[in-house]
CSV table of C-alpha atoms in Angstrom, one decimal:
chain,number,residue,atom,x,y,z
A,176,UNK,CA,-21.0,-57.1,-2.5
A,177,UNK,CA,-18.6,-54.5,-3.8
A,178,UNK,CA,-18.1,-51.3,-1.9
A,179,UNK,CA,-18.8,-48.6,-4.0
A,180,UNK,CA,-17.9,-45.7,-1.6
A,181,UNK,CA,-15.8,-45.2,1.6
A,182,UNK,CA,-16.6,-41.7,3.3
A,183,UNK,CA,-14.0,-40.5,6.2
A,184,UNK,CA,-15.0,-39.4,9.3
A,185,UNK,CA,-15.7,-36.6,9.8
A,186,UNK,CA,-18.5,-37.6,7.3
A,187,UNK,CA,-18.8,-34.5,5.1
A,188,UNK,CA,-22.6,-34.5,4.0
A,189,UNK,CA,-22.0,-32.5,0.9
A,190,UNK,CA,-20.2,-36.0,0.2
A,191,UNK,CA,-22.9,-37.8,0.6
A,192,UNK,CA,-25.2,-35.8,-1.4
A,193,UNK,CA,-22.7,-35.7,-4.1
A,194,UNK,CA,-22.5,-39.4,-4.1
A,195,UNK,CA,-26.3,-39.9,-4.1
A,196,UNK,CA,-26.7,-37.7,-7.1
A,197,UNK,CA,-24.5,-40.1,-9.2
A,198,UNK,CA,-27.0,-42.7,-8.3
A,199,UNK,CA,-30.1,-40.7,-9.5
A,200,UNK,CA,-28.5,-40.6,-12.8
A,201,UNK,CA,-27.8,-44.0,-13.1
A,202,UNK,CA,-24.1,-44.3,-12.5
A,203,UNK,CA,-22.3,-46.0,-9.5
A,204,UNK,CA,-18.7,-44.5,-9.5
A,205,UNK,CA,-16.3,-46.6,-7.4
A,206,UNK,CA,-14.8,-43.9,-6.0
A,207,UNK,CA,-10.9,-44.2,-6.2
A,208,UNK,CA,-8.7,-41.2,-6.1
A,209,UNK,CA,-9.2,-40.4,-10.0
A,210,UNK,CA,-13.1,-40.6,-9.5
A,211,UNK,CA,-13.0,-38.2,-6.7
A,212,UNK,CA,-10.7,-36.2,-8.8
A,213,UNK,CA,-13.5,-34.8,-10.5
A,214,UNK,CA,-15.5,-33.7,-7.4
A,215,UNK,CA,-13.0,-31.9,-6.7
A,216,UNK,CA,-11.8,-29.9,-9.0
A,217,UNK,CA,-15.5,-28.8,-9.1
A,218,UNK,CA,-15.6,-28.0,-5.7
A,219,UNK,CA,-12.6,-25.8,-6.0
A,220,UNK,CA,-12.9,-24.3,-9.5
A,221,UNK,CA,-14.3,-21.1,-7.5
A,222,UNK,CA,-10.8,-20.4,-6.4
A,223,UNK,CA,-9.2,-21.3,-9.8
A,224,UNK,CA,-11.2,-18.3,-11.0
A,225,UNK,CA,-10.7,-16.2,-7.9
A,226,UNK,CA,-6.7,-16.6,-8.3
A,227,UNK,CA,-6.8,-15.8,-11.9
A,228,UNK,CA,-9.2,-12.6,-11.1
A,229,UNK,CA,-6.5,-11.5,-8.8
A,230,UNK,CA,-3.9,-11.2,-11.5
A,231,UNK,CA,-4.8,-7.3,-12.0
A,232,UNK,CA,-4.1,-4.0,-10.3
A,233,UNK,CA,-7.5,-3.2,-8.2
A,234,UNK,CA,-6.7,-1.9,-5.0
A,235,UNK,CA,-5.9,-4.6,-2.2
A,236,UNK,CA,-8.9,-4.0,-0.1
A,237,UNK,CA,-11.4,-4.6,-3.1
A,238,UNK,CA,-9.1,-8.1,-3.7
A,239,UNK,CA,-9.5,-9.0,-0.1
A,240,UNK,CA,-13.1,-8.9,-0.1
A,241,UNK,CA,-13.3,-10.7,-3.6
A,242,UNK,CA,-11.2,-13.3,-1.5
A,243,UNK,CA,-13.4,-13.2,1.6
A,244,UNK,CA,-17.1,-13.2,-0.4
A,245,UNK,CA,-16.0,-15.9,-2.0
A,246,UNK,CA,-14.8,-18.4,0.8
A,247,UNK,CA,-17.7,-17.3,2.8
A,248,UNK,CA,-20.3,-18.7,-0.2
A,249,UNK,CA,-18.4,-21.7,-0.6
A,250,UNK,CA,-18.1,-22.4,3.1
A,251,UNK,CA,-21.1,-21.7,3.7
A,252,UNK,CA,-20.0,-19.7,6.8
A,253,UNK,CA,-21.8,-16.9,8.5
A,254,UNK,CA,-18.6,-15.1,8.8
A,255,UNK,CA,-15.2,-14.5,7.5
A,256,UNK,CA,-12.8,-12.4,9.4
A,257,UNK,CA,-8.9,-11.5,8.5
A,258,UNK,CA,-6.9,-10.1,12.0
A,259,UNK,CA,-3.7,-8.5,11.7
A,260,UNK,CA,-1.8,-8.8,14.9
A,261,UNK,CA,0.7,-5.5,15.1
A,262,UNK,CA,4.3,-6.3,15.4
A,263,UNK,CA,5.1,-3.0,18.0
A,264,UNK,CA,2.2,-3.6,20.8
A,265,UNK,CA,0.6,-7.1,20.0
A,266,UNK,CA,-2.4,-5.5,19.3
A,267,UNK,CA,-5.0,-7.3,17.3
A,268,UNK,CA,-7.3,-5.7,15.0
A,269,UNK,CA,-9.7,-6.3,12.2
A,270,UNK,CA,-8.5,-6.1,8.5
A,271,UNK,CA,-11.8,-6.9,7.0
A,272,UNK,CA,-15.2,-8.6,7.5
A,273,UNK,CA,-17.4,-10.6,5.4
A,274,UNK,CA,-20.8,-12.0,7.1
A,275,UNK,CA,-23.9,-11.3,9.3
A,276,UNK,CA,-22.1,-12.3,12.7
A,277,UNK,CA,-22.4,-9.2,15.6
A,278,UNK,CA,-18.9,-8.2,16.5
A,279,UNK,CA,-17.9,-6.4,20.1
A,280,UNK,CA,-15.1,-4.3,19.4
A,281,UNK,CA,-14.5,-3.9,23.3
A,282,UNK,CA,-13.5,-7.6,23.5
A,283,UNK,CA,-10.4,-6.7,20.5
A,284,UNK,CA,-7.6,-6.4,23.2
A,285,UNK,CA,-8.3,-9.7,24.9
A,286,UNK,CA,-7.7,-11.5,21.4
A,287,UNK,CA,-4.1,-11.2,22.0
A,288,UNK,CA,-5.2,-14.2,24.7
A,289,UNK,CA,-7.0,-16.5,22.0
A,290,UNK,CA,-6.5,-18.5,19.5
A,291,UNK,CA,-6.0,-15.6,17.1
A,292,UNK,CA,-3.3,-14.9,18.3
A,293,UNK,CA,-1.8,-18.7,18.6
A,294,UNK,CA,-2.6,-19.0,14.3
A,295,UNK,CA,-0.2,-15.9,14.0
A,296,UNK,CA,2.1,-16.8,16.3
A,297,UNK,CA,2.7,-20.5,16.2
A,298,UNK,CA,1.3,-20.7,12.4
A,299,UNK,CA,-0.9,-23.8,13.3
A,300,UNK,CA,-4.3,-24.4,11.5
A,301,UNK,CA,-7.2,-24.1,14.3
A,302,UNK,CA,-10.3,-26.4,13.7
A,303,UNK,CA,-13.3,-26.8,16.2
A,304,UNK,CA,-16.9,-28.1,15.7
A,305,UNK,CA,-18.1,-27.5,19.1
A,306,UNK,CA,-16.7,-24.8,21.1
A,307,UNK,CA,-18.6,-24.9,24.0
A,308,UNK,CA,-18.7,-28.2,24.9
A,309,UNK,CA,-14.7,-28.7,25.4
A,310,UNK,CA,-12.8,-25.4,24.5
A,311,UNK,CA,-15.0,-23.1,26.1
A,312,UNK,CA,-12.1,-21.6,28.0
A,313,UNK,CA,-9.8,-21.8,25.1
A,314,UNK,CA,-11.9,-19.5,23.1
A,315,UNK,CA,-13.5,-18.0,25.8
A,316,UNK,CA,-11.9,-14.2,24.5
A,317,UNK,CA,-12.9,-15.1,21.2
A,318,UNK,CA,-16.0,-16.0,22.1
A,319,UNK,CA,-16.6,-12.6,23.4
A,320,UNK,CA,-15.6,-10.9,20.3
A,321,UNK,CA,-17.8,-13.2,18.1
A,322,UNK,CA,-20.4,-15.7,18.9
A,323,UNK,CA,-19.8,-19.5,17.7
A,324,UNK,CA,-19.8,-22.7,17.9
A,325,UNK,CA,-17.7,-23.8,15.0
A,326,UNK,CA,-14.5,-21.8,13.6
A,327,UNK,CA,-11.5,-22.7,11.4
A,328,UNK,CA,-8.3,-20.1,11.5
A,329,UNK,CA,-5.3,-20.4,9.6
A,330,UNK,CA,-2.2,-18.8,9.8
A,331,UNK,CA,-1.4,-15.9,6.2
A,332,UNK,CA,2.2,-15.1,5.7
A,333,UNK,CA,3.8,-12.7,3.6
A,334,UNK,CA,6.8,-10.8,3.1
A,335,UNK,CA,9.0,-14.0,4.9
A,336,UNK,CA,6.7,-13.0,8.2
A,337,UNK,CA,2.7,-13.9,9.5
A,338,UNK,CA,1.0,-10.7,11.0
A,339,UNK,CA,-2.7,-12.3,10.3
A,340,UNK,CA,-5.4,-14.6,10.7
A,341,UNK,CA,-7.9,-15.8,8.5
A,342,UNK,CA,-11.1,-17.5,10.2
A,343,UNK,CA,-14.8,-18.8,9.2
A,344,UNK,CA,-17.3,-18.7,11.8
A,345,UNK,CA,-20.4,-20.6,11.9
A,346,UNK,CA,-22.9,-20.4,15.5
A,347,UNK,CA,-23.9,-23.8,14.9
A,348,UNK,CA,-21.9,-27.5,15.8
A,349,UNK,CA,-20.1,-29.1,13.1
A,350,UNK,CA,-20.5,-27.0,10.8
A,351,UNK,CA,-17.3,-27.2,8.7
A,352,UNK,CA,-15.9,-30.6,7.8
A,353,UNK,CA,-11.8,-31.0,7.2
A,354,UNK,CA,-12.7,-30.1,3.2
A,355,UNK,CA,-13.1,-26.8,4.4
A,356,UNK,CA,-9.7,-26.5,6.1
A,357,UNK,CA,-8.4,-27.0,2.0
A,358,UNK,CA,-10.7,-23.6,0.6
A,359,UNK,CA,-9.2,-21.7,3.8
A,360,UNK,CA,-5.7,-22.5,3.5
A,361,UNK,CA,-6.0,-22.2,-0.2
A,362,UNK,CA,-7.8,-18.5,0.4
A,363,UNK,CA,-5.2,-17.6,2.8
A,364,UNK,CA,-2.7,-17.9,0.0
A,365,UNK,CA,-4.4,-15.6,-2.2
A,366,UNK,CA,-4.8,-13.0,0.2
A,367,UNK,CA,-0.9,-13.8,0.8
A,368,UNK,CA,0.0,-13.1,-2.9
A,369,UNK,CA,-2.6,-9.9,-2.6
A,370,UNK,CA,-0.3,-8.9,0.4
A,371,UNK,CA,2.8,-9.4,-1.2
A,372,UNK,CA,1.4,-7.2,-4.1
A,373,UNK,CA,0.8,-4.6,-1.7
A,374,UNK,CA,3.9,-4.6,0.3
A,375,UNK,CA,5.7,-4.4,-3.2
A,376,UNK,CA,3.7,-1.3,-4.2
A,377,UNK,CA,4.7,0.3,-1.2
A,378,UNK,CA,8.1,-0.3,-1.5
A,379,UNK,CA,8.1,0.7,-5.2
A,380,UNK,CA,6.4,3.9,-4.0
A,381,UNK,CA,9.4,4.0,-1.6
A,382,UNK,CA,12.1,4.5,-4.0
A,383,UNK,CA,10.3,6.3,-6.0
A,384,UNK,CA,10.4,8.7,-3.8
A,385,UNK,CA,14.4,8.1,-3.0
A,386,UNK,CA,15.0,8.7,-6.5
A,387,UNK,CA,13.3,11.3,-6.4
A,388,UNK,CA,15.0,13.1,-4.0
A,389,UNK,CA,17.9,12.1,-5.8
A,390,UNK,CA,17.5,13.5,-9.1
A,391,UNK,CA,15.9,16.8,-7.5
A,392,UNK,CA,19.0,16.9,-5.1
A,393,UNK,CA,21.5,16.6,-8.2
A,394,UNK,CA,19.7,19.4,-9.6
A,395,UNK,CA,19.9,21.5,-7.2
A,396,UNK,CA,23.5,21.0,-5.9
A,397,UNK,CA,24.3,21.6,-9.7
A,398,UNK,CA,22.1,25.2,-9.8
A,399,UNK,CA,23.9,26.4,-6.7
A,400,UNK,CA,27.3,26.0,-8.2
A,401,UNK,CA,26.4,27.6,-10.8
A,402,UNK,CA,24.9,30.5,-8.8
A,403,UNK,CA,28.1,30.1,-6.5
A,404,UNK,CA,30.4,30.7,-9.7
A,405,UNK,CA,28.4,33.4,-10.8
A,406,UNK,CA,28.3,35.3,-7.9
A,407,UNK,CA,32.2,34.5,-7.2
A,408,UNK,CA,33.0,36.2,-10.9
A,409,UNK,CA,30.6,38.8,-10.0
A,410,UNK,CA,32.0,39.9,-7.0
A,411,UNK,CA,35.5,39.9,-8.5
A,412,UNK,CA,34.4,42.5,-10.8
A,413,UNK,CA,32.4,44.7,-8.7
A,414,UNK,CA,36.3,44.7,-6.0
A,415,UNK,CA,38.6,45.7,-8.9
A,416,UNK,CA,35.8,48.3,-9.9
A,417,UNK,CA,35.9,49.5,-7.0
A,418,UNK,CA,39.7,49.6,-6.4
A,419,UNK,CA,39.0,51.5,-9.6
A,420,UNK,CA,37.2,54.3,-8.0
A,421,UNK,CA,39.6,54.2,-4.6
A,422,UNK,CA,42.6,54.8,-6.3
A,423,UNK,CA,40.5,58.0,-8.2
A,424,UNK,CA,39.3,59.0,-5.5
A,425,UNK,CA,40.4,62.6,-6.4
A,426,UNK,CA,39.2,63.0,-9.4
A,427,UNK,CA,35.5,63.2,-11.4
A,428,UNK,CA,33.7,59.7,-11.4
A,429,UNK,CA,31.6,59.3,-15.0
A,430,UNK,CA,27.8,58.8,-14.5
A,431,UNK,CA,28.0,56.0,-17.3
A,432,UNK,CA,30.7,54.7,-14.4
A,433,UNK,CA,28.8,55.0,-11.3
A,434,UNK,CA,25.5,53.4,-14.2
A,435,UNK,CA,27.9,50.6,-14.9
A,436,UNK,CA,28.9,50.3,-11.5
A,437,UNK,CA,24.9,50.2,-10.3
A,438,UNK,CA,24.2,47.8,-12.9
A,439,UNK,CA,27.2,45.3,-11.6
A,440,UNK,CA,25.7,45.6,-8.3
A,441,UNK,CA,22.4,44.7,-9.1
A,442,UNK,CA,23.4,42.0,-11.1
A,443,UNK,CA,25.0,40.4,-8.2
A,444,UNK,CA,22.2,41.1,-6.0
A,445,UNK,CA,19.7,39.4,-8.1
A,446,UNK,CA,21.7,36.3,-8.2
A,447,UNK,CA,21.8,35.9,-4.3
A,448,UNK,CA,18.0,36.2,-4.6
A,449,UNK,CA,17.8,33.6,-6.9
A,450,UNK,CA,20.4,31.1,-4.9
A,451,UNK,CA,18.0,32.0,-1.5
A,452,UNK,CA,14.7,31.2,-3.5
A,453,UNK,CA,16.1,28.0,-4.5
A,454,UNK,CA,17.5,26.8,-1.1
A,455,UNK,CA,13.9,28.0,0.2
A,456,UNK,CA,12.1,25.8,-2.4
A,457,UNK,CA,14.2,22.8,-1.7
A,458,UNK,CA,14.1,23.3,1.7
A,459,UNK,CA,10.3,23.6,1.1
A,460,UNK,CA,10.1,20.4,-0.5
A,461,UNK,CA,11.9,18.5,2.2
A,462,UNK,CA,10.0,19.8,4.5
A,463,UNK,CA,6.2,19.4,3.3
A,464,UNK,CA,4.1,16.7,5.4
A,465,UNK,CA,0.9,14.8,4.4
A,466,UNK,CA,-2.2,17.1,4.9
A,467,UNK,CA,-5.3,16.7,3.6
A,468,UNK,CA,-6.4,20.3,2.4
A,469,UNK,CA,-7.9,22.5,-0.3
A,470,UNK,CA,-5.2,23.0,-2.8
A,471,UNK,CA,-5.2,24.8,-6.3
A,472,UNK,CA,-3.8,22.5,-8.9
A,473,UNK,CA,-2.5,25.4,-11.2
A,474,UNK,CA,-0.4,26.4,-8.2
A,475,UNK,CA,1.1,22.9,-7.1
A,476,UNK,CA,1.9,22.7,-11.2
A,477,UNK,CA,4.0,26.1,-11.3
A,478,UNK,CA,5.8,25.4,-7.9
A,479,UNK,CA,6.7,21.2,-9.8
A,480,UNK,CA,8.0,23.5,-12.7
A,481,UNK,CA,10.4,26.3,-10.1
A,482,UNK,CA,11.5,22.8,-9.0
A,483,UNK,CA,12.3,20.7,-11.8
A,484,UNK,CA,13.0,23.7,-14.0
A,485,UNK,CA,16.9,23.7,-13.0
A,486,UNK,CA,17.2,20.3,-14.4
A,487,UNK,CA,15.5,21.0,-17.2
A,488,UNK,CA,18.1,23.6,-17.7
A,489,UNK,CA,20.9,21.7,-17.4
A,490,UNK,CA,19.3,19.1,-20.0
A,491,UNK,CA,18.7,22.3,-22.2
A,492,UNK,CA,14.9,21.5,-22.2
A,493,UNK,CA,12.0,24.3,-22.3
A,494,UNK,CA,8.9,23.8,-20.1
A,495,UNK,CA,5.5,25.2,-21.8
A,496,UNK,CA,2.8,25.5,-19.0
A,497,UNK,CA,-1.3,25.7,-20.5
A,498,UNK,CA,-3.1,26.2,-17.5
A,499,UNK,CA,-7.0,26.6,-17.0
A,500,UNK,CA,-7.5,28.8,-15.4
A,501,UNK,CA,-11.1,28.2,-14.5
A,502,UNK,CA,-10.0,24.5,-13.4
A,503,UNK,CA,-11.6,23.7,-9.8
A,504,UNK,CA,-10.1,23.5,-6.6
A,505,UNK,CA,-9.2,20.1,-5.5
A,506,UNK,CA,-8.8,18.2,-1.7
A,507,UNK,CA,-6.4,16.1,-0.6
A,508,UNK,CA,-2.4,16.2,-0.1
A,509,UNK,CA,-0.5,19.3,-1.9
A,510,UNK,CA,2.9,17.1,-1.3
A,511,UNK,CA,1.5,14.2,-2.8
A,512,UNK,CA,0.2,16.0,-6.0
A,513,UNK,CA,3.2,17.9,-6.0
A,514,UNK,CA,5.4,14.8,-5.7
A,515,UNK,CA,3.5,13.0,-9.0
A,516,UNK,CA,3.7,16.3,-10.7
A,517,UNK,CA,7.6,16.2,-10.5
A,518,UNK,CA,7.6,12.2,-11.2
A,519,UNK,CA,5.9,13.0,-14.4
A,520,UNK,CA,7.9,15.6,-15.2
A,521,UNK,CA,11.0,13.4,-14.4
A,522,UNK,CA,10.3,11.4,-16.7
């Protein structure tokens, strides 16, 4: 007798099953390492075309469920849940859900006592097959967030740091065989990639925002010398005319003097306005916060172009506004419309 198959325990029925259905078709693999090869790379093929999905620019949450749906069907789990453990407080908290399991979220602030916590922590792999019969008080917290009997959690890092969890839960024993550790670790690492992703769009937003400040704050240092220098020459002129009328004192003043004189004034006058209306707008700019509110996009346009205008100036370059004006009303944040307005402009 030859053996023609060697199955390690934990037996994995799917094994089996997969072995048996060679036999209906007449073949009898010895199953080596190359044989099983094959098995495999079916088995996993899911995730080859998950990871290659991946590789666009949808939003992170619509990734992480892509992920999640996917691990869950293959798994055959009745849940799939990502925790993110906060790095302030220690607080855990659920990223995102896939499954028909009943959650308590009144048992959340007990998972910093479970094994949740532990995967983050001390980045070990948790597998159990049978919860109650020798971890109960192990999981006990767990178990009053979730009801199981089988789990597996592994630890997802990103950014050089682990803040979450992924786990499969499953309310009956033995449920997931060691296989199944391989699709979880290999799903954590494509929710890690879809992390890193997000944490580099933030930071891109980051310094996009640095620069800018930067550019707008060049621009306006360089409009308020200019005003400065305007108003310095201005004043000049208005003293000696002055000194002009002092030391005439006694005699006649022109009207096309005292109009001249008028006209000097006003001049200078006008350009204090315009160096306080741009403080005020910068000022304004710095100052906005987040708020979601009803907000006129013709306005937030023509307040970008006050802004960007002095650059624009300096780079001798005319702005043309063509405005709608029956265009709707819009909701969400006037500081971040008006901050993509002057990006776009920027450029």
């Amino acid at each position: 007798l030859k053996v023609s198959a060697v199955f390690p325990k934990p037996i994995n029925s799917e094994d089996v099953l997969l072995y048996l259905s060679y036999l209906s078709l007449g073949k009898v693999p010895i199953l080596t390492d190359t044989s099983l090869q094959q098995g495999d790379d079916e088995t996993f093929q899911p995730f080859r075309k998950l990871s290659r999905s991946l590789l666009t620019n949808r939003p992170f949450t619509e990734r992480l469920q892509q992920v999640l749906e996917t691990l869950v069907e293959q798994s055959r789990a009745t849940a799939g849940i990502l925790f993110h453990m906060n790095a302030q407080d220690n607080s855990i908290d659920v990223v995102s859900m896939v499954g028909d399991g009943e959650i308590h979220e009144q048992a959340l602030p007990g998972l910093i006592a479970s094994p949740v916590r532990d995967v983050i922590v001390d980045r070990n792999v948790v597998w159990e097959n049978h919860v109650t019969r020798g971890n109960w008080g192990r999981f006990k917290n767990l178990l009053d967030f979730l009801r199981f009997e089988s789990c597996i959690g592994v630890p997802v890092e990103a950014a050089l740091r682990c803040e979450h969890a992924l786990f499969l839960f499953h309310p009956q024993a033995e449920a997931f065989s060691r296989y199944r550790i391989r699709d979880t670790v290999a799903s954590a690492s494509l929710i890690s990639i879809a992390l890193e992703s997000s944490y580099l769009n933030q930071r891109a937003i980051s310094l996009n925002s640095i620069l800018l400040s930067g550019q707008l704050s060049a621009a306006f240092s360089h409009e308020v010398y200019n005003k400065v220098q305007v108003l310095d020459y201005q004043f000049k002129n208005l003293k000696i005319d002055f000194e002009k009328i002092s030391s005439n004192s006694c005699q006649e003043v022109k009207e096309d003097q005292i109009n001249q004189y008028d006209l000097s004034l006003n001049d200078a006058i006008e350009t204090v306005n315009g160096l306080v209306e741009t403080v005020t707008g910068f000022r304004r700019l710095i100052d906005t916060k987040e708020e979601l509110t009803e907000i006129s996009v013709n306005t937030i346009v023509q307040m970008a172009k006050r802004e960007i205008q002095p650059l624009a100036n300096k780079q001798e370059i005319d702005i043309t506004l063509d405005l709608d004006e029956d265009l709707p009303g819009a909701y969400g944040s006037q500081f971040g419309l008006y901050r993509v307005l002057l990006n776009l402009m920027l450029n």
